[in-house]
Amino acid sequence: MRPALAVPPIYAPIPPAVHPNHAAIDARTAAWADTYGIGSPEWRSRLVTQDIGVFAARILPEGQEEVVSLLSDFVIWLFGVDDGYCEEGNLGDKPGELAAALQRLLRIAQNPEAPMLMDDPLAEGLRDLTLRVSRCGTALQAGRWVDTLREYFFAVVWEAENRAAGRVPGLNDYALMRLYDGATSVVQPFLEMGYGFELQPHDRDSKAVRAASEMTSFITTWDNDIYSHHKESRGTNYYVNVIRVLEHEYALSPDQALTRAIAQRDRVMCLFLSLRAKLDDEGSPQVRRYLSNLASFIRATQDWSVSSLRYTTPDDPAALSSSFSDRPTDDSSDPLDIPSVSWWWDLVPASRTAPLEQSRTPRRPRRAPQ
């Protein structure tokens, strides 16, 4: 068994925040999972102690409570899929069977009235979630949510294929697929719904906003890999984690791979701050609100990961620092040597370090768009 890696304080320039009703949201999500029978009773008894509602409340600290609860229920449903089907379930190394199972669920998200999987708890939970997404979001947001769910399902089938082959993926492919298989893009539509606004298609699909969304996925999934490494490395199918990928790619020790992963996420974090400063100057009120919400998502992942029993694993304690750093380990303005994401650096002006310095200055609060 691998020794526990000592994860140091990680760069966290974004201030923490949490919705004031997080405890009630967490309790409602536990009741929702019981109502729909998501996972086994033993699985639910573990997951409801892992502060899923608090995680959602950190992502949307000032969001509409109905949407925060919806997001919380969706996150526990995602864990039901991830733990039950993909990682710990019997389909995690059967990509063909997994693809068929997930495609059936996708049909429920597209058409909740479809007469299929009528006795399946995950399908019934998804029917409820789909109806609530349609109520809380616009038609465009609901459609985007289904699209991101498809992206997530496609990517976890790729994960299953790697497990089946006993293969550690290359870094470039891993960075690309991790934008989707970490279920981060499926959360992003809620960043609009929770505050009652809609990004215009020309804003959402612009290179700059798309890059900011992808950077958020990169940072949060690298953080997830770092914080969940201890838990995952105890399993039998430990192939798709950035620590393992970097060990394999560069012939590194686990400690060296951890250092490299932290440096990569720090460099992307610095770029995100610079791009956010640029879009704060140039973007619409909705774009500025969206970038602020992406930042909350990044910080929420950090705060939840260092405190949730899902990753601290008290029975086999992970060596996670509960504090954070105010300085990056790598603030280089050079692109990462990862072709699938290196284009992000083309979007920030040559004077990249100026926005980074400005981003360390407290921002004046902006009025949320109506």
Tab-separated table of C-alpha atoms in Angstrom:
chain	number	residue	atom	x	y	z
A	1	MET	CA	0.000	0.000	0.000
A	2	ARG	CA	1.305	3.437	-0.911
A	3	PRO	CA	2.164	5.724	2.017
A	4	ALA	CA	-0.047	8.775	2.432
A	5	LEU	CA	1.199	11.798	0.508
A	6	ALA	CA	1.510	14.919	2.638
A	7	VAL	CA	-0.526	17.544	0.778
A	8	PRO	CA	0.767	21.021	1.714
A	9	PRO	CA	-1.295	24.218	1.946
A	10	ILE	CA	-2.442	25.025	-1.605
A	11	TYR	CA	-2.753	28.478	-3.143
A	12	ALA	CA	-6.208	29.944	-2.450
A	13	PRO	CA	-6.511	33.603	-3.497
A	14	ILE	CA	-10.329	33.523	-3.583
A	15	PRO	CA	-12.095	34.304	-0.276
A	16	PRO	CA	-14.332	31.617	1.250
A	17	ALA	CA	-18.113	31.958	1.538
A	18	VAL	CA	-21.068	29.731	2.318
A	19	HIS	CA	-24.850	30.072	2.077
A	20	PRO	CA	-26.303	30.877	5.509
A	21	ASN	CA	-28.834	28.011	5.298
A	22	HIS	CA	-26.260	25.343	4.497
A	23	ALA	CA	-27.252	23.063	7.376
A	24	ALA	CA	-30.900	22.924	6.277
A	25	ILE	CA	-29.838	22.367	2.654
A	26	ASP	CA	-27.599	19.484	3.734
A	27	ALA	CA	-30.413	17.882	5.742
A	28	ARG	CA	-32.866	18.200	2.843
A	29	THR	CA	-30.418	16.502	0.480
A	30	ALA	CA	-30.029	13.574	2.879
A	31	ALA	CA	-33.829	13.240	2.955
A	32	TRP	CA	-34.014	13.504	-0.850
A	33	ALA	CA	-31.479	10.688	-1.292
A	34	ASP	CA	-33.516	8.519	1.098
A	35	THR	CA	-36.781	9.337	-0.689
A	36	TYR	CA	-35.436	8.211	-4.051
A	37	GLY	CA	-33.282	5.395	-2.661
A	38	ILE	CA	-30.092	6.665	-4.285
A	39	GLY	CA	-27.478	3.966	-3.664
A	40	SER	CA	-27.648	1.358	-0.947
A	41	PRO	CA	-28.662	2.299	2.609
A	42	GLU	CA	-25.059	1.734	3.720
A	43	TRP	CA	-23.742	3.960	0.910
A	44	ARG	CA	-26.238	6.713	1.768
A	45	SER	CA	-25.335	6.512	5.439
A	46	ARG	CA	-21.735	7.305	4.494
A	47	LEU	CA	-22.467	9.967	1.894
A	48	VAL	CA	-24.871	11.989	4.021
A	49	THR	CA	-22.013	12.581	6.473
A	50	GLN	CA	-19.849	14.117	3.744
A	51	ASP	CA	-21.370	17.638	3.720
A	52	ILE	CA	-22.750	17.515	0.176
A	53	GLY	CA	-25.193	20.317	0.979
A	54	VAL	CA	-22.398	22.426	2.415
A	55	PHE	CA	-20.448	21.954	-0.817
A	56	ALA	CA	-23.376	23.250	-2.878
A	57	ALA	CA	-23.843	26.083	-0.393
A	58	ARG	CA	-20.209	27.087	-0.910
A	59	ILE	CA	-20.584	27.025	-4.693
A	60	LEU	CA	-23.634	29.349	-4.531
A	61	PRO	CA	-23.084	31.271	-1.292
A	62	GLU	CA	-25.592	34.003	-2.202
A	63	GLY	CA	-27.729	31.946	-4.544
A	64	GLN	CA	-31.458	31.303	-4.460
A	65	GLU	CA	-32.009	28.595	-1.872
A	66	GLU	CA	-34.235	26.532	-4.149
A	67	VAL	CA	-31.398	26.295	-6.675
A	68	VAL	CA	-28.782	25.576	-4.011
A	69	SER	CA	-30.919	22.638	-2.835
A	70	LEU	CA	-31.366	21.488	-6.419
A	71	LEU	CA	-27.614	21.603	-6.971
A	72	SER	CA	-27.011	19.738	-3.709
A	73	ASP	CA	-29.427	16.968	-4.701
A	74	PHE	CA	-27.828	16.793	-8.149
A	75	VAL	CA	-24.351	16.443	-6.631
A	76	ILE	CA	-25.415	13.526	-4.434
A	77	TRP	CA	-27.063	11.983	-7.512
A	78	LEU	CA	-23.792	12.394	-9.428
A	79	PHE	CA	-21.965	10.590	-6.635
A	80	GLY	CA	-24.564	7.854	-6.937
A	81	VAL	CA	-23.639	7.479	-10.608
A	82	ASP	CA	-19.907	7.876	-10.055
A	83	ASP	CA	-19.607	5.592	-7.040
A	84	GLY	CA	-22.350	3.168	-8.018
A	85	TYR	CA	-21.662	2.792	-11.745
A	86	CYS	CA	-18.250	4.159	-12.618
A	87	GLU	CA	-15.628	3.812	-9.896
A	88	GLU	CA	-16.798	1.431	-7.227
A	89	GLY	CA	-19.602	-0.290	-9.138
A	90	ASN	CA	-19.461	-3.320	-11.419
A	91	LEU	CA	-19.526	-1.234	-14.625
A	92	GLY	CA	-16.393	0.776	-13.874
A	93	ASP	CA	-14.242	-1.392	-16.159
A	94	LYS	CA	-16.943	-2.362	-18.691
A	95	PRO	CA	-17.114	0.624	-21.051
A	96	GLY	CA	-19.695	-0.877	-23.414
A	97	GLU	CA	-22.162	-1.782	-20.688
A	98	LEU	CA	-21.522	1.511	-18.907
A	99	ALA	CA	-22.199	3.490	-22.102
A	100	ALA	CA	-25.544	1.719	-22.551
A	101	ALA	CA	-26.576	2.331	-18.939
A	102	LEU	CA	-25.635	6.008	-19.094
A	103	GLN	CA	-27.375	6.501	-22.443
A	104	ARG	CA	-30.602	5.246	-20.863
A	105	LEU	CA	-30.209	7.800	-18.089
A	106	LEU	CA	-29.518	10.511	-20.660
A	107	ARG	CA	-32.824	9.678	-22.354
A	108	ILE	CA	-34.550	10.303	-19.009
A	109	ALA	CA	-32.869	13.723	-18.775
A	110	GLN	CA	-33.971	14.518	-22.326
A	111	ASN	CA	-37.505	13.154	-21.878
A	112	PRO	CA	-38.428	12.457	-18.244
A	113	GLU	CA	-41.806	11.125	-19.370
A	114	ALA	CA	-40.136	8.267	-21.295
A	115	PRO	CA	-41.602	4.948	-20.011
A	116	MET	CA	-38.282	3.281	-19.213
A	117	LEU	CA	-36.237	2.479	-16.096
A	118	MET	CA	-39.428	2.970	-14.096
A	119	ASP	CA	-38.117	1.117	-11.028
A	120	ASP	CA	-34.549	2.444	-11.169
A	121	PRO	CA	-33.734	4.829	-8.264
A	122	LEU	CA	-31.173	6.813	-10.255
A	123	ALA	CA	-33.645	7.252	-13.100
A	124	GLU	CA	-36.428	8.337	-10.743
A	125	GLY	CA	-34.119	10.791	-9.023
A	126	LEU	CA	-33.069	12.143	-12.409
A	127	ARG	CA	-36.696	12.636	-13.412
A	128	ASP	CA	-37.184	14.819	-10.373
A	129	LEU	CA	-33.975	16.756	-11.024
A	130	THR	CA	-34.890	17.319	-14.682
A	131	LEU	CA	-38.285	18.758	-13.815
A	132	ARG	CA	-36.739	21.078	-11.234
A	133	VAL	CA	-34.030	22.241	-13.649
A	134	SER	CA	-36.779	23.129	-16.136
A	135	ARG	CA	-38.582	25.084	-13.436
A	136	CYS	CA	-35.536	26.941	-12.112
A	137	GLY	CA	-33.747	27.606	-15.393
A	138	THR	CA	-34.520	28.885	-18.847
A	139	ALA	CA	-35.010	26.542	-21.786
A	140	LEU	CA	-31.477	27.379	-22.930
A	141	GLN	CA	-30.016	26.557	-19.500
A	142	ALA	CA	-31.969	23.315	-19.232
A	143	GLY	CA	-30.752	22.302	-22.692
A	144	ARG	CA	-27.188	23.209	-21.791
A	145	TRP	CA	-27.447	21.103	-18.634
A	146	VAL	CA	-28.452	18.044	-20.691
A	147	ASP	CA	-25.566	18.722	-23.088
A	148	THR	CA	-23.057	18.860	-20.230
A	149	LEU	CA	-24.499	15.658	-18.790
A	150	ARG	CA	-23.825	14.012	-22.155
A	151	GLU	CA	-20.238	15.303	-22.061
A	152	TYR	CA	-19.781	13.880	-18.575
A	153	PHE	CA	-21.208	10.477	-19.507
A	154	PHE	CA	-19.018	10.274	-22.623
A	155	ALA	CA	-15.912	11.058	-20.588
A	156	VAL	CA	-16.535	8.523	-17.827
A	157	VAL	CA	-16.889	5.824	-20.471
A	158	TRP	CA	-13.372	6.829	-21.566
A	159	GLU	CA	-12.286	6.381	-17.936
A	160	ALA	CA	-13.829	2.910	-17.897
A	161	GLU	CA	-11.979	1.966	-21.074
A	162	ASN	CA	-8.677	2.901	-19.410
A	163	ARG	CA	-9.537	0.807	-16.369
A	164	ALA	CA	-10.486	-2.134	-18.551
A	165	ALA	CA	-7.163	-1.899	-20.377
A	166	GLY	CA	-5.169	-1.359	-17.170
A	167	ARG	CA	-3.791	1.764	-18.828
A	168	VAL	CA	-2.595	5.068	-17.400
A	169	PRO	CA	-3.562	7.769	-19.936
A	170	GLY	CA	-1.135	10.339	-21.287
A	171	LEU	CA	-1.138	13.809	-19.775
A	172	ASN	CA	-2.546	15.642	-22.799
A	173	ASP	CA	-5.500	13.284	-23.154
A	174	TYR	CA	-6.027	13.278	-19.415
A	175	ALA	CA	-6.124	17.081	-19.199
A	176	LEU	CA	-8.653	17.198	-22.026
A	177	MET	CA	-10.964	14.491	-20.706
A	178	ARG	CA	-10.706	15.743	-17.122
A	179	LEU	CA	-12.515	18.905	-18.226
A	180	TYR	CA	-15.587	16.676	-18.514
A	181	ASP	CA	-15.190	13.481	-16.488
A	182	GLY	CA	-14.875	15.417	-13.234
A	183	ALA	CA	-18.541	16.502	-13.530
A	184	THR	CA	-17.529	20.155	-13.284
A	185	SER	CA	-19.115	21.356	-16.512
A	186	VAL	CA	-22.473	19.906	-15.394
A	187	VAL	CA	-22.393	22.220	-12.370
A	188	GLN	CA	-21.735	25.371	-14.387
A	189	PRO	CA	-25.334	25.932	-15.629
A	190	PHE	CA	-26.353	26.259	-11.966
A	191	LEU	CA	-23.992	29.225	-11.625
A	192	GLU	CA	-26.475	31.152	-13.759
A	193	MET	CA	-29.690	29.611	-12.427
A	194	GLY	CA	-28.699	30.278	-8.833
A	195	TYR	CA	-28.541	34.015	-9.385
A	196	GLY	CA	-31.433	34.362	-11.810
A	197	PHE	CA	-29.589	35.467	-14.933
A	198	GLU	CA	-28.718	33.984	-18.300
A	199	LEU	CA	-25.510	34.446	-20.226
A	200	GLN	CA	-26.166	35.420	-23.800
A	201	PRO	CA	-24.999	32.741	-26.268
A	202	HIS	CA	-22.399	35.065	-27.781
A	203	ASP	CA	-20.924	35.563	-24.295
A	204	ARG	CA	-21.086	31.941	-23.173
A	205	ASP	CA	-19.563	30.688	-26.406
A	206	SER	CA	-16.865	33.345	-26.658
A	207	LYS	CA	-13.334	32.024	-26.427
A	208	ALA	CA	-12.596	34.026	-23.286
A	209	VAL	CA	-15.617	32.844	-21.278
A	210	ARG	CA	-15.213	29.291	-22.534
A	211	ALA	CA	-11.562	29.365	-21.483
A	212	ALA	CA	-12.468	30.695	-18.026
A	213	SER	CA	-14.987	27.846	-17.633
A	214	GLU	CA	-12.400	25.297	-18.738
A	215	MET	CA	-9.759	26.741	-16.404
A	216	THR	CA	-12.248	26.347	-13.571
A	217	SER	CA	-12.711	22.700	-14.515
A	218	PHE	CA	-8.951	22.187	-14.702
A	219	ILE	CA	-8.272	23.763	-11.310
A	220	THR	CA	-11.129	22.013	-9.519
A	221	THR	CA	-10.341	18.592	-10.999
A	222	TRP	CA	-6.614	18.897	-10.326
A	223	ASP	CA	-7.549	19.870	-6.756
A	224	ASN	CA	-9.931	16.940	-6.543
A	225	ASP	CA	-7.217	14.563	-7.736
A	226	ILE	CA	-4.758	15.977	-5.221
A	227	TYR	CA	-7.161	15.793	-2.286
A	228	SER	CA	-8.722	12.445	-3.277
A	229	HIS	CA	-5.411	10.752	-4.139
A	230	HIS	CA	-5.176	9.042	-0.759
A	231	LYS	CA	-8.682	7.578	-1.073
A	232	GLU	CA	-8.305	6.582	-4.737
A	233	SER	CA	-4.848	5.053	-4.438
A	234	ARG	CA	-6.246	2.551	-1.919
A	235	GLY	CA	-8.554	1.172	-4.620
A	236	THR	CA	-7.905	-1.548	-7.180
A	237	ASN	CA	-8.510	0.580	-10.299
A	238	TYR	CA	-6.144	3.462	-9.622
A	239	TYR	CA	-5.417	4.642	-13.168
A	240	VAL	CA	-7.121	8.006	-13.691
A	241	ASN	CA	-5.679	10.513	-11.239
A	242	VAL	CA	-3.270	13.305	-12.125
A	243	ILE	CA	-0.692	12.072	-9.603
A	244	ARG	CA	-0.597	8.668	-11.290
A	245	VAL	CA	-0.612	10.276	-14.747
A	246	LEU	CA	2.344	12.535	-13.937
A	247	GLU	CA	4.286	9.679	-12.363
A	248	HIS	CA	3.816	7.700	-15.557
A	249	GLU	CA	4.375	10.617	-17.976
A	250	TYR	CA	7.621	11.904	-16.460
A	251	ALA	CA	8.918	8.926	-14.427
A	252	LEU	CA	8.371	10.826	-11.172
A	253	SER	CA	8.015	9.677	-7.606
A	254	PRO	CA	4.589	10.286	-6.010
A	255	ASP	CA	5.977	13.273	-4.083
A	256	GLN	CA	7.486	14.743	-7.240
A	257	ALA	CA	4.219	14.201	-9.103
A	258	LEU	CA	2.301	15.950	-6.328
A	259	THR	CA	4.658	18.942	-6.536
A	260	ARG	CA	4.231	19.060	-10.326
A	261	ALA	CA	0.416	18.845	-10.095
A	262	ILE	CA	0.274	21.693	-7.571
A	263	ALA	CA	2.531	23.831	-9.770
A	264	GLN	CA	0.299	23.180	-12.785
A	265	ARG	CA	-2.913	24.136	-10.993
A	266	ASP	CA	-1.216	27.220	-9.515
A	267	ARG	CA	-0.106	28.407	-12.939
A	268	VAL	CA	-3.637	27.982	-14.287
A	269	MET	CA	-5.030	29.736	-11.214
A	270	CYS	CA	-2.800	32.740	-11.926
A	271	LEU	CA	-4.001	32.767	-15.516
A	272	PHE	CA	-7.634	32.543	-14.392
A	273	LEU	CA	-7.143	35.574	-12.147
A	274	SER	CA	-5.600	37.533	-15.005
A	275	LEU	CA	-8.380	36.598	-17.413
A	276	ARG	CA	-10.993	37.415	-14.791
A	277	ALA	CA	-9.458	40.872	-14.325
A	278	LYS	CA	-9.555	41.392	-18.096
A	279	LEU	CA	-13.199	40.312	-18.358
A	280	ASP	CA	-14.141	42.417	-15.343
A	281	ASP	CA	-12.967	45.425	-17.341
A	282	GLU	CA	-14.466	44.401	-20.675
A	283	GLY	CA	-17.388	42.062	-20.016
A	284	SER	CA	-21.096	42.578	-19.456
A	285	PRO	CA	-22.576	42.540	-15.927
A	286	GLN	CA	-23.683	38.947	-16.562
A	287	VAL	CA	-20.166	37.910	-17.592
A	288	ARG	CA	-18.698	39.541	-14.496
A	289	ARG	CA	-21.239	37.756	-12.296
A	290	TYR	CA	-20.478	34.466	-13.999
A	291	LEU	CA	-16.724	34.871	-13.482
A	292	SER	CA	-17.339	35.626	-9.812
A	293	ASN	CA	-19.416	32.451	-9.567
A	294	LEU	CA	-16.686	30.395	-11.239
A	295	ALA	CA	-14.291	31.722	-8.610
A	296	SER	CA	-16.684	30.634	-5.851
A	297	PHE	CA	-16.799	27.157	-7.390
A	298	ILE	CA	-12.994	26.933	-7.261
A	299	ARG	CA	-12.830	27.979	-3.620
A	300	ALA	CA	-15.794	25.766	-2.689
A	301	THR	CA	-13.931	22.712	-3.985
A	302	GLN	CA	-10.902	23.558	-1.857
A	303	ASP	CA	-12.826	24.243	1.352
A	304	TRP	CA	-15.026	21.185	0.998
A	305	SER	CA	-12.156	18.865	0.073
A	306	VAL	CA	-10.053	19.630	3.141
A	307	SER	CA	-12.996	19.192	5.510
A	308	SER	CA	-15.264	16.489	4.051
A	309	LEU	CA	-15.045	12.963	5.435
A	310	ARG	CA	-15.075	11.812	1.798
A	311	TYR	CA	-11.428	12.853	1.479
A	312	THR	CA	-10.109	13.114	5.046
A	313	THR	CA	-11.066	9.412	5.518
A	314	PRO	CA	-10.701	9.257	9.328
A	315	ASP	CA	-10.436	5.443	9.365
A	316	ASP	CA	-7.295	5.714	7.228
A	317	PRO	CA	-6.355	9.372	7.632
A	318	ALA	CA	-5.199	11.359	4.626
A	319	ALA	CA	-2.366	13.820	5.207
A	320	LEU	CA	-4.226	16.923	4.030
A	321	SER	CA	-3.376	20.398	5.263
A	322	SER	CA	-6.485	22.211	6.467
A	323	SER	CA	-4.932	25.600	5.714
A	324	PHE	CA	-4.162	27.355	2.444
A	325	SER	CA	-1.335	29.396	0.948
A	326	ASP	CA	-1.513	33.012	-0.208
A	327	ARG	CA	1.262	32.504	-2.781
A	328	PRO	CA	1.409	30.224	-5.819
A	329	THR	CA	4.250	27.759	-6.216
A	330	ASP	CA	4.367	28.618	-9.939
A	331	ASP	CA	3.263	32.015	-11.281
A	332	SER	CA	4.955	31.709	-14.677
A	333	SER	CA	3.122	33.331	-17.576
A	334	ASP	CA	4.326	30.612	-19.962
A	335	PRO	CA	1.709	28.129	-21.198
A	336	LEU	CA	1.714	24.663	-19.718
A	337	ASP	CA	3.229	22.050	-21.995
A	338	ILE	CA	-0.195	20.483	-22.527
A	339	PRO	CA	-1.401	21.136	-26.108
A	340	SER	CA	-5.098	20.601	-25.369
A	341	VAL	CA	-5.174	23.571	-22.965
A	342	SER	CA	-2.205	25.753	-23.951
A	343	TRP	CA	-4.442	27.985	-26.095
A	344	TRP	CA	-5.811	29.574	-22.917
A	345	TRP	CA	-2.660	31.671	-22.621
A	346	ASP	CA	-3.352	33.337	-26.000
A	347	LEU	CA	-6.343	35.141	-24.478
A	348	VAL	CA	-4.492	37.168	-21.861
A	349	PRO	CA	-2.532	40.284	-22.887
A	350	ALA	CA	1.245	40.344	-22.787
A	351	SER	CA	1.221	42.323	-19.518
A	352	ARG	CA	-0.201	39.267	-17.765
A	353	THR	CA	1.351	39.994	-14.413
A	354	ALA	CA	-0.402	43.365	-14.020
A	355	PRO	CA	-3.907	41.840	-13.748
A	356	LEU	CA	-2.500	39.202	-11.424
A	357	GLU	CA	-1.209	41.884	-9.052
A	358	GLN	CA	-4.506	43.751	-9.303
A	359	SER	CA	-6.375	40.560	-8.470
A	360	ARG	CA	-4.693	40.467	-5.082
A	361	THR	CA	-6.311	43.791	-4.227
A	362	PRO	CA	-9.759	43.429	-2.632
A	363	ARG	CA	-12.483	44.081	-5.190
A	364	ARG	CA	-15.306	46.524	-4.726
A	365	PRO	CA	-18.533	44.528	-4.570
A	366	ARG	CA	-20.641	44.747	-7.732
A	367	ARG	CA	-24.396	44.723	-7.891
A	368	ALA	CA	-25.619	41.418	-9.263
A	369	PRO	CA	-27.417	41.705	-12.607
A	370	GLN	CA	-31.179	41.660	-12.409
